[in-house]
GROMACS .gro file of N, CA and C in nm:
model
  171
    1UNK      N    1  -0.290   0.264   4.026
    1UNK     CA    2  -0.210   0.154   3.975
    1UNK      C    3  -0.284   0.080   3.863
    2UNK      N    4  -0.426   0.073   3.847
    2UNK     CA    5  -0.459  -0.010   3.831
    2UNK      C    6  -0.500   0.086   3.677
    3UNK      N    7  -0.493   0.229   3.679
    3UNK     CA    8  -0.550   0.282   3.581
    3UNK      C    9  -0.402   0.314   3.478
    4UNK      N   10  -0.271   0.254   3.545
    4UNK     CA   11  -0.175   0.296   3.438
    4UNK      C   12  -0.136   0.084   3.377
    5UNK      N   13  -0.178   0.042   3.479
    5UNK     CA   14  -0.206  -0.113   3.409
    5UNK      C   15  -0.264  -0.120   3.269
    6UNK      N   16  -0.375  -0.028   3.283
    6UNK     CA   17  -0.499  -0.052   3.161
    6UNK      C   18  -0.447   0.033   3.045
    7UNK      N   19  -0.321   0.119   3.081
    7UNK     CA   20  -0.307   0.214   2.976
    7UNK      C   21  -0.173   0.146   2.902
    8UNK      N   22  -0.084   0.086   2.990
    8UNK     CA   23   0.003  -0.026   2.911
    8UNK      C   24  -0.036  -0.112   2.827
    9UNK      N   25  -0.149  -0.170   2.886
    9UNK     CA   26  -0.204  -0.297   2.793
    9UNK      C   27  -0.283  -0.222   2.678
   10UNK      N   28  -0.342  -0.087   2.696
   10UNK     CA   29  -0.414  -0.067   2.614
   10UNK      C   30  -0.291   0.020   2.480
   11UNK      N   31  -0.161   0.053   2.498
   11UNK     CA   32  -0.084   0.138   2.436
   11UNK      C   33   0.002  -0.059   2.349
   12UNK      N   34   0.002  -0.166   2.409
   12UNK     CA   35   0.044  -0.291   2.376
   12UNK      C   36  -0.033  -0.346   2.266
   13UNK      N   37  -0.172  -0.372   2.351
   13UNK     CA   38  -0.261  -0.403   2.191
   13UNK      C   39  -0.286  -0.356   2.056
   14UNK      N   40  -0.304  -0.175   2.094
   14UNK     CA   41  -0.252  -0.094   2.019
   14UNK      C   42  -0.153  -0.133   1.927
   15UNK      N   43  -0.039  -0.118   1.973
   15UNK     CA   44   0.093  -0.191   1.905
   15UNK      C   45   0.096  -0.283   1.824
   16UNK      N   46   0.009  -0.368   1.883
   16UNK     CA   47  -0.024  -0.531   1.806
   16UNK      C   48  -0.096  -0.534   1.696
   17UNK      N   49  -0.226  -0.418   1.674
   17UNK     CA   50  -0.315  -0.470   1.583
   17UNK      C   51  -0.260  -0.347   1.462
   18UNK      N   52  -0.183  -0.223   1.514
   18UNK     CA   53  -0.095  -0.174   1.408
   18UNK      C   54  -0.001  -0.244   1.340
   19UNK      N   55   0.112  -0.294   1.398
   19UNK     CA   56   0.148  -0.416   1.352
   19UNK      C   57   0.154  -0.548   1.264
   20UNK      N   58   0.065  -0.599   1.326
   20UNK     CA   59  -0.010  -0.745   1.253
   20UNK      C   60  -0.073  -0.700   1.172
   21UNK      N   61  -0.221  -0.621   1.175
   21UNK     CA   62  -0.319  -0.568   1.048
   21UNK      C   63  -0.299  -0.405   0.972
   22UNK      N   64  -0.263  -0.347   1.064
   22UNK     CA   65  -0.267  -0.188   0.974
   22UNK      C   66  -0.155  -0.212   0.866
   23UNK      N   67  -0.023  -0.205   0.908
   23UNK     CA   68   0.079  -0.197   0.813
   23UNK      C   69   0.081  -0.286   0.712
   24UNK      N   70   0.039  -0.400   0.707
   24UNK     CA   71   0.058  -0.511   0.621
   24UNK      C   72  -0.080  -0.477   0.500
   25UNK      N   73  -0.130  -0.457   0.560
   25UNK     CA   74  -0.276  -0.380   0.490
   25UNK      C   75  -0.194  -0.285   0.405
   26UNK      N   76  -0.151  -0.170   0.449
   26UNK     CA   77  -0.124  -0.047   0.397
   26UNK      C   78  -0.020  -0.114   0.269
   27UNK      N   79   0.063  -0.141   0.316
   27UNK     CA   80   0.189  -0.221   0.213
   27UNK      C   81   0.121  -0.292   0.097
   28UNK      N   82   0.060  -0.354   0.158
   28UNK     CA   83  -0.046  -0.415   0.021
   28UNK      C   84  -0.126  -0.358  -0.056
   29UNK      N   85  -0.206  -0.285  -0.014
   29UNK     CA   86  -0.255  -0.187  -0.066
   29UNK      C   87  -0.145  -0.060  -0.139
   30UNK      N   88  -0.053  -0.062  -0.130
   30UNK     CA   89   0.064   0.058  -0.165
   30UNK      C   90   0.126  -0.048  -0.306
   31UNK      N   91   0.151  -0.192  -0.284
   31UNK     CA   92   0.195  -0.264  -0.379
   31UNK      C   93   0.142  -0.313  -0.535
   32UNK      N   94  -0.024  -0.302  -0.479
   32UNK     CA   95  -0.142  -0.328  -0.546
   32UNK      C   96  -0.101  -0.211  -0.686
   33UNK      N   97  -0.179  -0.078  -0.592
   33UNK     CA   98  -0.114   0.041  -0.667
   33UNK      C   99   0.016   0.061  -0.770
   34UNK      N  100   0.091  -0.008  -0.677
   34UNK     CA  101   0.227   0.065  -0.776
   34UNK      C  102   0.230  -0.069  -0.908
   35UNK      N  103   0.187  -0.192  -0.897
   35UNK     CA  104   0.156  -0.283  -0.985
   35UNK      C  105   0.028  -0.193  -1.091
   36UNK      N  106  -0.077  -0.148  -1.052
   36UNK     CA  107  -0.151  -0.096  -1.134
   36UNK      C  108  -0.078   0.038  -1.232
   37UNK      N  109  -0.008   0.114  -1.142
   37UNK     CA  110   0.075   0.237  -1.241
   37UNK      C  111   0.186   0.197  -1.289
   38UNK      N  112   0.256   0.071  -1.290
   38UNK     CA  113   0.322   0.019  -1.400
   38UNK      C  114   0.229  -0.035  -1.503
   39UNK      N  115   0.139  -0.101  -1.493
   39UNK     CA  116   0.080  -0.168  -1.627
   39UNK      C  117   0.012  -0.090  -1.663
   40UNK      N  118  -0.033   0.055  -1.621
   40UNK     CA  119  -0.053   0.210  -1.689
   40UNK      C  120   0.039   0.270  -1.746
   41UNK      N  121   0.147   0.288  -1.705
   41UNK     CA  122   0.280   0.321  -1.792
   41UNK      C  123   0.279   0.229  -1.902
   42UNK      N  124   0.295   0.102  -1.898
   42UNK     CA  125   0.307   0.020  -1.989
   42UNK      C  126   0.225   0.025  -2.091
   43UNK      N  127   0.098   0.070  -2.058
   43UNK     CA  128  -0.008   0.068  -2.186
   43UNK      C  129  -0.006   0.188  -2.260
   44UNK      N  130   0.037   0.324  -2.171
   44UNK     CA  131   0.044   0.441  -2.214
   44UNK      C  132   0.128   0.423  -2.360
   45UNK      N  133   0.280   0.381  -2.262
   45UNK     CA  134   0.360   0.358  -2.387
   45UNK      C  135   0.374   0.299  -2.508
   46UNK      N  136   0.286   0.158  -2.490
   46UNK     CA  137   0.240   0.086  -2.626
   46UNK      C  138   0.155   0.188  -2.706
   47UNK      N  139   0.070   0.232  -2.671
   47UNK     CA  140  -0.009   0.369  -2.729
   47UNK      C  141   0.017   0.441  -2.803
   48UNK      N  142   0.135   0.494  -2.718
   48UNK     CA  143   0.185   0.619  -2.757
   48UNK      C  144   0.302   0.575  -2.941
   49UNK      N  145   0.362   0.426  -2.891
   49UNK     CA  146   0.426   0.400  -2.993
   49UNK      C  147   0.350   0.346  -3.112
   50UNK      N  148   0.257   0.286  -3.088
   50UNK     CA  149   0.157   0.228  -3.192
   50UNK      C  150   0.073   0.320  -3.282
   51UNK      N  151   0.063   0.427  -3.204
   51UNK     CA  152  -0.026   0.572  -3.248
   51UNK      C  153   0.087   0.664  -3.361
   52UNK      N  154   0.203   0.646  -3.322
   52UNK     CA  155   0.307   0.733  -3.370
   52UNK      C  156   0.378   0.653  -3.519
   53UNK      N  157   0.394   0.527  -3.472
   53UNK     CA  158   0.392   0.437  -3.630
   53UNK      C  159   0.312   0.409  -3.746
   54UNK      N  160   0.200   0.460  -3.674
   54UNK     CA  161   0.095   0.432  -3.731
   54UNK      C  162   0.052   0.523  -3.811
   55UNK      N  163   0.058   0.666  -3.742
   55UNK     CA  164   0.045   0.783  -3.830
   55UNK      C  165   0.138   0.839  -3.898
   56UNK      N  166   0.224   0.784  -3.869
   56UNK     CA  167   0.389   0.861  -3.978
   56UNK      C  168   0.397   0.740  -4.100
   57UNK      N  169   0.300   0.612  -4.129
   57UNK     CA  170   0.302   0.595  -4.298
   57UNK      C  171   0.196   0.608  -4.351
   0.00000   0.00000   0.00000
């Protein structure tokens, strides 16, 4: 009894600290990213247009 007690609470906390800290972590970390490969796109493209005006006069 006492060893499927410990495996509830331990499959609960589990639950909790995935929850509260893993996912919110991950998301942030996933948001961070996709903010960094837009303002990489963005610079690419200034680049790419500034490079191309630049050499065609």
């Amino acid at each position: 009894m006492g060893r499927i007690l410990m495996l509830v609470a331990g499959v609960l906390l589990a639950a909790f600290v995935l929850f509260n800290f893993i996912l919110p972590m991950v998301l942030g970390l996933l948001k961070i990213a996709l903010i960094i490969g837009v303002i990489g796109v963005i610079v690419f493209l200034v680049v790419t247009v500034v490079g191309k005006s630049s050499s065609s006069s």
